[in-house]
Amino acid sequence: MKCLDLDSTHTTLHLLENQPTSPLFFFLNTFSPMEEVGSVLHFLQNKTILIAGGTGFLAKILLEKILRVQPNVKKIFLLLRASDANSATYRLHNEIIGKDLFIVLKEKLGSNFKSFIAEKVTLVPGDITYEGLGLKDSTLREEICNQTDVIVNLAATTNFDERYDIALDLNTFGVKYVMNFAKQCTKLKVLLHVSTAYVCGERGGLILEDPYHFGETLNGVSGLDIDAEKTIVCNKLDELREQGATERDVKIAMKNLGISRAKVYGWPNTYVFTKAVGEMLVEKLKGNLSVVIIRPTIVTSTMKEPFPGWVEGIRTIDSLAVTYGKGKLTCFLGDINGVVDVVPADMVVNAMLVAMVAHAKQPSDIIYHVGSSLRNPLTYLNLQDFGLKYFTAKPWIKKDGTPVKVGRVTVLTSMDSFQRYMFIRYLLPLKGLELANTALCQYFQGTYLELNRKIQVVMRMVELYRPYMFFSGLFDDMNTEKLRMAAEQSGTEIDMFYFDTKEINWEDYFMKTHLPGVVKYIFK
């Protein structure tokens, strides 16, 4: 399906939103469960929150935001994958509060910072891949079940090329165990499950904020069953052990198994497949719980808080930017005019907090896309222009002290053109090297093997990311916009909990915030 025409889509939506006789006007202006959102700060006061996946990028930003804006939060249980309290404490100090992210809070509290963290944050050593979240301390378990008002599940692996056994345990069965645990929390008001907008697979057009029902697939193939998938994994691992496979062989086999199983049901990779099935489990197991599913798009550095440009890890578009800045990106594969849906991390966290408050008052079952493609689209051509402008003004400096000169890259608009490019530029020289290596008694064997390995890595990465470089979908955010409007109208601190992506000036954000943040992270 072709990508929607952005100008006509926006014009149509604008007209519909402002026509009193329009069904869309009625939809946007009718009463809803979130008409009265109220104060986020008031809601957080004296609340107890369980955050699963505390070392993740968004989890850290969420933790910092709550502690900074509402110091009267009662308690935050931070579930960390750890064998004991000492391991959890080590992770807290080294992977969370030791990060630059917390510098504003540290400056605000001064010498009271450590005592404040000790008072407000309770570490929970555990593992969501086990029933009961792997909690060994029965007293702590009882305390969590009796006191928790909100659960936020951020625990996941986001690696597109993850081992299937790991992704299935974390992204799918982990959700099952979180849902089962949530039902034991007697005071629970709402559960937020953070997924990804890309559970849609490779679908194009307007992608709605619709749920997945258990067993539903993207291609209509029946028989999707998570217990059966677990059995397939276990059988494959047993088979590999019997064959005496090395750990490397097991890793490769598990990665390949994940991709093949995802494709059976219409998803392009292990990550989005296991996240989609995780969503299905939320729907299936929610019972009477008030549940919110948050689907962010590509999450980038903070736009404003706690300060602009905080980023951790190099994500998809960041790896492109860094490779380009270093002068090593010679070509771009994809639709250069295609929309890339990006959203700053602090906006995602703010949307989560407002949704938390909106749906804590009564049972609900809703999905929010948090992104920008429909209301403020950004294209790969925009990114190329920003990269050229930024790295021309502030060039990457090589080890010898000389600046890297950047220019326009070759754009390959199809897989056929990419394969021709690879054949001429790399595969032919590799074939020549192979012949020379044979003629000269394996003299070039090391060089040949290394070049061949790099080419195989590139081809695998291209296959993994191809669906996104040619992605033609736009993420409908009607629910998210209704939430924002309701918050704006009902006294929510919208300036503090902003998430209107329409307000982003992309050139300012990339030139002054995101790219400087990425470069700073690289040189730490």
Coordinates of C-alpha atoms in Angstrom, one line a residue:
M1 CA 0.0 0.0 0.0
K2 CA 1.3 3.4 -0.8
C3 CA 2.1 6.0 1.8
L4 CA -0.8 8.4 2.5
D5 CA -0.5 11.8 0.9
L6 CA 0.5 13.9 3.9
D7 CA -0.8 17.3 2.8
S8 CA -4.2 15.9 1.8
T9 CA -4.4 13.8 4.9
H10 CA -3.7 16.8 7.2
T11 CA -6.1 19.0 5.3
T12 CA -8.9 16.5 5.5
L13 CA -8.3 15.9 9.3
H14 CA -8.2 19.6 10.0
L15 CA -11.5 20.2 8.1
L16 CA -13.2 17.3 9.8
E17 CA -12.1 18.3 13.2
N18 CA -13.6 21.7 12.8
Q19 CA -16.9 20.8 11.1
P20 CA -19.7 20.7 13.8
T21 CA -21.7 18.2 11.6
S22 CA -18.7 15.9 11.1
P23 CA -18.6 12.5 12.9
L24 CA -15.0 13.2 13.7
F25 CA -15.9 16.5 15.3
F26 CA -18.5 14.6 17.4
F27 CA -15.9 11.9 18.2
L28 CA -13.4 14.5 19.4
N29 CA -15.9 16.4 21.5
T30 CA -18.0 13.7 23.1
F31 CA -17.7 12.7 26.7
S32 CA -15.1 10.0 27.4
P33 CA -13.6 8.2 30.4
M34 CA -10.7 10.6 30.3
E35 CA -12.7 13.9 30.0
E36 CA -11.5 14.9 33.5
V37 CA -7.8 14.0 33.8
G38 CA -6.9 16.3 36.7
S39 CA -3.6 17.1 38.3
V40 CA -0.8 14.6 37.7
L41 CA 1.1 16.0 40.6
H42 CA -1.8 15.5 42.9
F43 CA -2.3 12.0 41.7
L44 CA 1.4 11.0 42.3
Q45 CA 1.3 12.3 45.8
N46 CA 1.4 9.4 48.3
K47 CA 1.1 6.9 45.6
T48 CA 3.2 3.7 45.4
I49 CA 4.4 2.7 41.9
L50 CA 6.0 -0.6 40.7
I51 CA 8.3 -0.1 37.7
A52 CA 9.4 -3.3 36.0
G53 CA 12.5 -3.0 33.8
G54 CA 14.1 -0.2 35.8
T55 CA 17.4 0.0 33.9
G56 CA 15.8 0.7 30.5
F57 CA 16.1 4.0 28.7
L58 CA 12.4 5.1 29.3
A59 CA 12.3 3.7 32.8
K60 CA 15.2 5.9 34.0
I61 CA 13.5 9.0 32.5
L62 CA 10.2 8.0 34.2
L63 CA 11.9 7.4 37.5
E64 CA 13.8 10.7 37.4
K65 CA 10.7 12.7 36.3
I66 CA 8.5 11.4 39.1
L67 CA 11.2 12.0 41.8
R68 CA 12.0 15.5 40.5
V69 CA 8.5 16.8 40.1
Q70 CA 6.7 15.0 42.9
P71 CA 9.0 14.4 45.9
N72 CA 6.0 13.5 47.9
V73 CA 5.4 10.3 46.0
K74 CA 5.1 7.6 48.6
K75 CA 7.3 4.9 47.2
I76 CA 8.7 3.5 44.0
F77 CA 9.3 -0.2 43.8
L78 CA 12.1 -0.7 41.2
L79 CA 12.2 -4.2 39.9
L80 CA 15.7 -5.0 38.6
R81 CA 16.9 -8.3 37.2
A82 CA 19.3 -9.3 39.9
S83 CA 20.0 -12.3 42.0
D84 CA 20.1 -10.5 45.3
A85 CA 19.9 -7.1 47.1
N86 CA 23.6 -6.4 46.6
S87 CA 23.4 -7.0 42.9
A88 CA 20.3 -4.8 42.7
T89 CA 22.0 -2.0 44.6
Y90 CA 25.1 -2.2 42.3
R91 CA 22.8 -1.9 39.3
L92 CA 20.9 1.1 40.9
H93 CA 24.1 3.1 41.5
N94 CA 25.9 2.2 38.3
E95 CA 23.2 1.9 35.7
I96 CA 20.6 4.3 37.0
I97 CA 21.3 7.1 39.5
G98 CA 24.9 7.3 38.5
K99 CA 23.9 8.5 35.1
D100 CA 24.1 12.2 34.0
L101 CA 20.3 12.0 33.7
F102 CA 20.0 12.5 37.5
I103 CA 22.3 15.6 37.7
V104 CA 19.4 18.1 37.9
L105 CA 17.8 16.1 40.8
K106 CA 21.2 15.9 42.5
E107 CA 21.7 19.6 42.2
K108 CA 18.2 20.3 43.5
L109 CA 18.6 18.0 46.6
G110 CA 22.4 18.5 47.3
S111 CA 23.6 16.4 50.2
N112 CA 20.1 15.0 50.7
F113 CA 20.1 13.1 47.4
K114 CA 21.3 9.7 48.8
S115 CA 18.9 9.8 51.7
F116 CA 16.0 10.8 49.5
I117 CA 16.6 7.9 47.1
A118 CA 16.9 5.5 50.0
E119 CA 13.6 6.8 51.3
K120 CA 11.6 6.8 48.1
V121 CA 13.1 3.9 46.1
T122 CA 12.8 0.3 47.2
L123 CA 14.9 -2.1 45.2
V124 CA 13.2 -5.3 44.2
P125 CA 15.6 -8.0 43.0
G126 CA 13.7 -10.2 40.6
D127 CA 13.1 -11.4 37.1
I128 CA 9.9 -11.0 35.1
T129 CA 10.7 -14.2 33.1
Y130 CA 9.5 -16.2 36.1
E131 CA 6.1 -16.6 37.7
G132 CA 5.8 -14.3 40.7
L133 CA 8.4 -12.0 39.0
G134 CA 11.1 -14.2 40.6
L135 CA 10.7 -12.5 44.0
K136 CA 12.5 -14.5 46.7
D137 CA 11.6 -12.2 49.7
S138 CA 8.1 -13.1 50.7
T139 CA 7.8 -10.1 53.1
L140 CA 8.8 -7.7 50.2
R141 CA 6.4 -9.5 47.9
E142 CA 3.5 -9.1 50.3
E143 CA 4.4 -5.4 50.8
I144 CA 4.3 -4.8 47.1
C145 CA 1.0 -6.6 46.7
N146 CA -0.6 -4.7 49.5
Q147 CA 0.7 -1.2 48.7
T148 CA 1.0 -0.8 44.9
D149 CA -1.3 1.7 43.2
V150 CA 0.3 1.6 39.7
I151 CA 2.4 -0.9 37.7
V152 CA 4.4 0.3 34.8
N153 CA 5.9 -2.6 32.7
L154 CA 8.9 -1.4 30.8
A155 CA 10.8 -4.6 30.9
A156 CA 11.8 -5.8 27.4
T157 CA 14.5 -6.5 25.0
T158 CA 14.4 -4.1 22.1
N159 CA 17.0 -5.9 19.9
F160 CA 15.6 -6.6 16.5
D161 CA 18.0 -9.5 16.1
E162 CA 17.6 -11.0 19.6
R163 CA 17.8 -14.7 20.4
Y164 CA 14.3 -16.1 20.2
D165 CA 14.5 -17.8 23.6
I166 CA 15.4 -14.5 25.3
A167 CA 12.9 -12.4 23.4
L168 CA 10.1 -14.8 24.1
D169 CA 10.9 -15.0 27.8
L170 CA 11.1 -11.2 28.2
N171 CA 8.6 -9.7 25.7
T172 CA 6.0 -12.4 25.8
F173 CA 6.1 -14.7 28.9
G174 CA 7.3 -11.7 31.0
V175 CA 4.0 -9.9 30.2
K176 CA 2.1 -13.0 31.3
Y177 CA 3.8 -13.0 34.6
V178 CA 3.4 -9.3 35.1
M179 CA -0.3 -9.5 34.4
N180 CA -0.7 -12.5 36.8
F181 CA 1.2 -10.5 39.5
A182 CA -0.9 -7.4 39.0
K183 CA -4.1 -9.3 39.8
Q184 CA -2.6 -10.0 43.3
C185 CA -2.1 -6.2 44.0
T186 CA -5.2 -5.3 46.0
K187 CA -4.9 -1.5 45.7
L188 CA -3.9 -1.4 42.0
K189 CA -5.6 1.4 40.1
V190 CA -4.0 1.1 36.7
L191 CA -1.4 -0.9 34.8
L192 CA 0.6 0.6 32.0
H193 CA 2.2 -1.7 29.5
V194 CA 4.8 -0.1 27.1
S195 CA 4.9 -1.8 23.7
T196 CA 6.0 -0.4 20.3
A197 CA 4.0 1.1 17.4
Y198 CA 5.8 -1.3 15.1
V199 CA 3.8 -4.3 16.2
C200 CA 1.9 -3.4 13.0
G201 CA 4.6 -5.2 11.0
E202 CA 5.0 -3.9 7.5
R203 CA 1.5 -2.6 7.0
G204 CA 1.1 0.7 5.2
G205 CA -1.5 3.4 5.2
L206 CA -3.2 4.7 8.4
I207 CA -2.4 2.4 11.3
L208 CA -5.1 2.6 14.0
E209 CA -4.7 2.4 17.8
D210 CA -6.4 -1.0 17.7
P211 CA -5.7 -4.0 20.0
Y212 CA -4.4 -7.4 19.0
H213 CA -6.6 -10.3 20.0
F214 CA -5.1 -13.6 21.2
G215 CA -4.0 -15.7 18.2
E216 CA -4.5 -13.0 15.7
T217 CA -1.8 -12.8 13.0
L218 CA -0.8 -10.3 10.3
N219 CA -1.1 -12.7 7.4
G220 CA -4.1 -14.7 8.5
V221 CA -2.1 -17.9 9.3
S222 CA -3.8 -19.7 12.1
G223 CA -2.3 -21.7 15.0
L224 CA -0.3 -19.0 16.8
D225 CA 0.1 -20.3 20.4
I226 CA 2.8 -19.1 22.8
D227 CA 3.0 -22.4 24.6
A228 CA 3.7 -24.1 21.3
E229 CA 6.3 -21.5 20.5
K230 CA 8.0 -22.2 23.9
T231 CA 8.0 -25.9 23.0
I232 CA 9.6 -25.2 19.6
V233 CA 12.4 -23.2 21.4
C234 CA 13.0 -26.0 24.0
N235 CA 13.1 -28.7 21.3
K236 CA 15.5 -26.7 19.2
L237 CA 17.8 -26.1 22.2
D238 CA 17.7 -29.8 23.1
E239 CA 18.6 -30.7 19.5
L240 CA 21.5 -28.3 19.5
R241 CA 22.9 -29.7 22.8
E242 CA 22.7 -33.3 21.5
Q243 CA 24.7 -32.1 18.5
G244 CA 27.3 -30.6 20.7
A245 CA 26.8 -27.1 19.3
T246 CA 29.0 -24.3 20.5
E247 CA 27.5 -21.3 22.3
R248 CA 28.1 -19.3 19.1
D249 CA 26.2 -21.9 17.1
V250 CA 23.3 -21.9 19.6
K251 CA 23.2 -18.0 19.5
I252 CA 23.0 -18.0 15.7
A253 CA 20.4 -20.8 15.6
M254 CA 18.2 -19.0 18.2
K255 CA 18.4 -15.7 16.2
N256 CA 17.5 -17.4 13.0
L257 CA 14.7 -19.3 14.7
G258 CA 13.1 -16.1 16.0
I259 CA 13.1 -14.5 12.6
S260 CA 11.7 -17.5 10.8
R261 CA 8.9 -18.0 13.4
A262 CA 8.0 -14.2 13.2
K263 CA 7.7 -14.5 9.4
V264 CA 5.5 -17.5 9.6
Y265 CA 2.8 -15.2 11.1
G266 CA 3.6 -12.1 9.1
W267 CA 5.9 -10.1 11.3
P268 CA 9.3 -9.0 10.0
N269 CA 11.5 -9.7 13.1
T270 CA 11.7 -11.3 16.5
Y271 CA 11.3 -8.1 18.4
V272 CA 8.0 -6.9 17.0
F273 CA 6.6 -10.4 16.9
T274 CA 7.2 -11.1 20.6
K275 CA 6.0 -7.6 21.5
A276 CA 2.8 -8.1 19.5
V277 CA 2.1 -11.4 21.3
G278 CA 2.8 -9.7 24.6
E279 CA 0.0 -7.2 23.8
M280 CA -2.3 -10.2 23.1
L281 CA -1.6 -11.5 26.5
V282 CA -2.4 -8.1 28.1
E283 CA -5.8 -8.2 26.4
K284 CA -6.4 -11.9 27.2
L285 CA -5.4 -11.7 30.9
K286 CA -6.5 -8.2 32.0
G287 CA -9.8 -9.3 33.6
N288 CA -11.1 -6.3 35.6
L289 CA -7.9 -4.4 35.6
S290 CA -7.7 -0.9 34.2
V291 CA -5.0 -1.4 31.5
V292 CA -3.3 1.1 29.2
I293 CA -1.0 0.1 26.3
I294 CA 1.5 2.7 25.2
R295 CA 3.0 2.3 21.8
P296 CA 5.9 4.7 21.1
T297 CA 7.5 5.0 17.7
I298 CA 11.3 5.6 17.4
V299 CA 12.3 7.1 20.7
T300 CA 15.0 9.7 20.6
S301 CA 16.8 12.0 23.1
T302 CA 15.0 14.2 25.6
M303 CA 13.7 17.5 24.1
K304 CA 13.5 19.5 27.4
E305 CA 13.7 17.5 30.6
P306 CA 15.5 17.0 32.8
F307 CA 17.7 18.7 30.2
P308 CA 17.8 18.7 26.4
G309 CA 19.6 15.9 24.5
W310 CA 20.0 13.1 27.0
V311 CA 20.4 9.9 25.2
E312 CA 21.7 6.4 26.1
G313 CA 22.7 3.9 23.5
I314 CA 22.8 4.4 19.7
R315 CA 19.5 3.6 18.1
T316 CA 18.6 3.0 14.4
I317 CA 18.6 6.5 13.1
D318 CA 21.5 7.5 15.4
S319 CA 23.7 4.7 14.0
L320 CA 23.1 6.2 10.6
A321 CA 24.0 9.7 11.8
V322 CA 27.2 8.5 13.5
T323 CA 28.3 6.5 10.5
Y324 CA 27.6 9.4 8.2
G325 CA 29.4 11.9 10.5
K326 CA 32.5 9.6 10.4
G327 CA 32.4 9.7 6.6
K328 CA 31.7 5.9 6.4
L329 CA 28.1 6.1 5.1
T330 CA 28.4 5.9 1.4
C331 CA 24.9 5.0 0.5
F332 CA 21.3 5.0 1.9
L333 CA 18.9 2.2 1.2
G334 CA 15.2 3.2 1.4
D335 CA 12.6 5.7 0.4
I336 CA 14.3 9.1 0.9
N337 CA 10.9 10.8 0.9
G338 CA 9.5 8.2 3.3
V339 CA 8.3 9.3 6.8
V340 CA 10.4 8.3 9.8
D341 CA 8.3 8.5 13.0
V342 CA 10.4 9.9 15.8
V343 CA 9.4 11.1 19.3
P344 CA 11.6 12.5 22.1
A345 CA 11.8 10.3 25.1
D346 CA 10.5 12.9 27.6
M347 CA 7.3 13.3 25.6
V348 CA 6.7 9.5 25.8
V349 CA 7.2 9.6 29.6
N350 CA 4.8 12.6 29.9
A351 CA 2.2 10.8 27.8
M352 CA 2.6 7.8 30.1
L353 CA 2.1 9.8 33.2
V354 CA -1.0 11.6 31.9
A355 CA -2.5 8.3 30.7
M356 CA -1.8 6.8 34.1
V357 CA -3.9 9.5 35.8
A358 CA -6.6 9.5 33.2
H359 CA -7.3 5.8 33.5
A360 CA -6.7 5.2 37.2
K361 CA -10.2 6.4 38.0
Q362 CA -12.2 3.6 36.3
P363 CA -11.6 0.4 34.4
S364 CA -10.4 1.0 30.9
D365 CA -8.8 -0.8 27.9
I366 CA -7.1 1.7 25.6
I367 CA -4.1 2.0 23.3
Y368 CA -2.1 5.1 22.7
H369 CA 0.3 5.7 19.7
V370 CA 2.9 8.2 20.8
G371 CA 4.6 9.5 17.7
S372 CA 4.7 12.2 15.1
S373 CA 4.1 10.8 11.6
L374 CA 0.5 11.9 11.2
R375 CA 0.6 15.3 12.9
N376 CA 4.2 16.5 12.3
P377 CA 5.9 14.2 9.7
L378 CA 9.7 14.0 9.4
T379 CA 11.3 12.4 6.3
Y380 CA 14.6 10.7 5.7
L381 CA 15.4 13.6 3.4
N382 CA 15.0 15.9 6.3
L383 CA 17.4 13.8 8.3
Q384 CA 19.9 13.8 5.5
D385 CA 19.7 17.6 5.3
F386 CA 20.1 18.0 9.0
G387 CA 23.1 15.6 9.1
L388 CA 24.8 17.4 6.2
K389 CA 24.3 20.8 7.8
Y390 CA 25.3 19.7 11.3
F391 CA 28.5 17.7 10.4
T392 CA 29.5 20.4 7.9
A393 CA 29.4 23.0 10.7
K394 CA 30.8 20.7 13.4
P395 CA 32.8 18.0 11.6
W396 CA 33.8 14.8 13.2
I397 CA 37.5 14.9 14.1
K398 CA 39.6 11.9 13.2
K399 CA 42.3 10.4 15.4
D400 CA 44.9 12.3 13.5
G401 CA 43.2 15.6 14.2
T402 CA 41.8 16.2 10.7
P403 CA 38.1 16.9 10.2
V404 CA 35.9 14.5 8.2
K405 CA 34.3 16.1 5.2
V406 CA 30.7 15.0 4.5
G407 CA 28.5 15.3 1.5
R408 CA 25.4 13.8 -0.1
V409 CA 25.2 10.0 -0.1
T410 CA 24.1 7.7 -2.9
V411 CA 20.4 6.9 -2.5
L412 CA 19.4 3.3 -3.4
T413 CA 15.6 3.2 -3.8
S414 CA 15.1 -0.5 -4.1
M415 CA 16.5 -3.9 -3.0
D416 CA 17.5 -4.6 -6.6
S417 CA 19.5 -1.4 -6.8
F418 CA 21.1 -2.2 -3.5
Q419 CA 22.1 -5.7 -4.6
R420 CA 23.6 -4.3 -7.8
Y421 CA 25.6 -1.8 -5.7
M422 CA 26.8 -4.5 -3.4
F423 CA 27.8 -6.8 -6.3
I424 CA 29.8 -4.1 -8.1
R425 CA 31.4 -2.5 -5.1
Y426 CA 32.0 -5.5 -2.8
L427 CA 31.1 -8.9 -4.1
L428 CA 33.2 -8.7 -7.3
P429 CA 36.3 -7.5 -5.4
L430 CA 35.6 -10.3 -2.9
K431 CA 35.5 -12.9 -5.7
G432 CA 38.8 -11.5 -7.1
L433 CA 40.3 -11.7 -3.6
E434 CA 39.1 -15.3 -3.3
L435 CA 40.8 -16.3 -6.6
A436 CA 44.0 -14.5 -5.6
N437 CA 43.9 -16.2 -2.3
T438 CA 43.6 -19.6 -3.9
A439 CA 46.4 -18.9 -6.4
L440 CA 48.7 -17.6 -3.6
C441 CA 48.2 -20.5 -1.2
Q442 CA 45.8 -18.8 1.1
Y443 CA 48.0 -15.8 1.5
F444 CA 45.0 -13.4 1.8
Q445 CA 42.9 -15.8 3.9
G446 CA 42.6 -13.5 6.9
T447 CA 41.7 -10.5 4.7
Y448 CA 39.2 -12.6 2.7
L449 CA 37.5 -14.0 5.8
E450 CA 37.2 -10.6 7.5
L451 CA 35.8 -8.9 4.3
N452 CA 33.4 -11.7 3.8
R453 CA 32.2 -11.5 7.5
K454 CA 31.6 -7.7 7.2
I455 CA 29.6 -8.2 4.0
Q456 CA 27.4 -10.9 5.7
V457 CA 26.8 -8.6 8.6
V458 CA 25.8 -5.8 6.3
M459 CA 23.4 -8.1 4.4
R460 CA 21.8 -9.3 7.6
M461 CA 21.4 -5.8 8.9
V462 CA 19.8 -4.7 5.7
E463 CA 17.4 -7.5 5.8
L464 CA 16.5 -6.7 9.4
Y465 CA 15.9 -3.0 8.8
R466 CA 14.6 -3.1 5.2
P467 CA 10.9 -3.1 6.4
Y468 CA 11.5 0.3 8.2
M469 CA 13.5 2.0 5.4
F470 CA 10.6 1.4 3.1
F471 CA 7.9 1.7 5.7
S472 CA 4.8 3.4 4.3
G473 CA 2.6 3.6 7.4
L474 CA 1.4 6.6 9.4
F475 CA 0.4 6.0 13.0
D476 CA -3.0 7.3 13.9
D477 CA -2.9 9.1 17.3
M478 CA -6.5 10.0 17.8
N479 CA -6.6 8.5 21.3
T480 CA -3.4 10.3 22.2
E481 CA -4.8 13.6 20.9
K482 CA -8.0 13.1 22.8
L483 CA -6.0 12.5 25.9
R484 CA -3.9 15.7 25.4
M485 CA -7.1 17.7 24.7
A486 CA -8.8 16.3 27.8
A487 CA -5.7 17.1 29.9
E488 CA -5.5 20.6 28.5
Q489 CA -9.2 21.2 29.4
S490 CA -9.2 19.7 32.9
G491 CA -6.4 21.5 34.8
T492 CA -3.6 19.0 34.1
E493 CA -0.1 20.6 34.3
I494 CA 0.2 20.4 30.6
D495 CA 3.3 22.6 30.5
M496 CA 5.1 20.2 32.8
F497 CA 3.7 17.0 31.1
Y498 CA 3.9 18.1 27.5
F499 CA 3.6 15.5 24.7
D500 CA 2.2 17.4 21.7
T501 CA 4.6 16.4 18.9
K502 CA 3.0 18.9 16.6
E503 CA 4.9 21.6 18.5
I504 CA 8.3 20.2 17.6
N505 CA 10.5 22.2 15.2
W506 CA 12.5 19.2 13.8
E507 CA 15.4 21.3 12.5
D508 CA 15.9 23.0 15.8
Y509 CA 15.5 19.7 17.7
F510 CA 18.1 17.7 15.6
M511 CA 20.6 20.6 15.1
K512 CA 20.6 21.9 18.6
T513 CA 19.5 19.0 20.8
H514 CA 19.5 15.4 19.4
L515 CA 22.7 15.3 17.2
P516 CA 24.8 17.1 19.9
G517 CA 23.4 14.7 22.4
V518 CA 24.4 11.7 20.3
V519 CA 27.9 13.0 19.7
K520 CA 28.3 13.7 23.4
Y521 CA 27.3 10.2 24.2
I522 CA 29.7 8.7 21.7
F523 CA 32.7 10.6 23.2
K524 CA 31.9 9.8 26.9

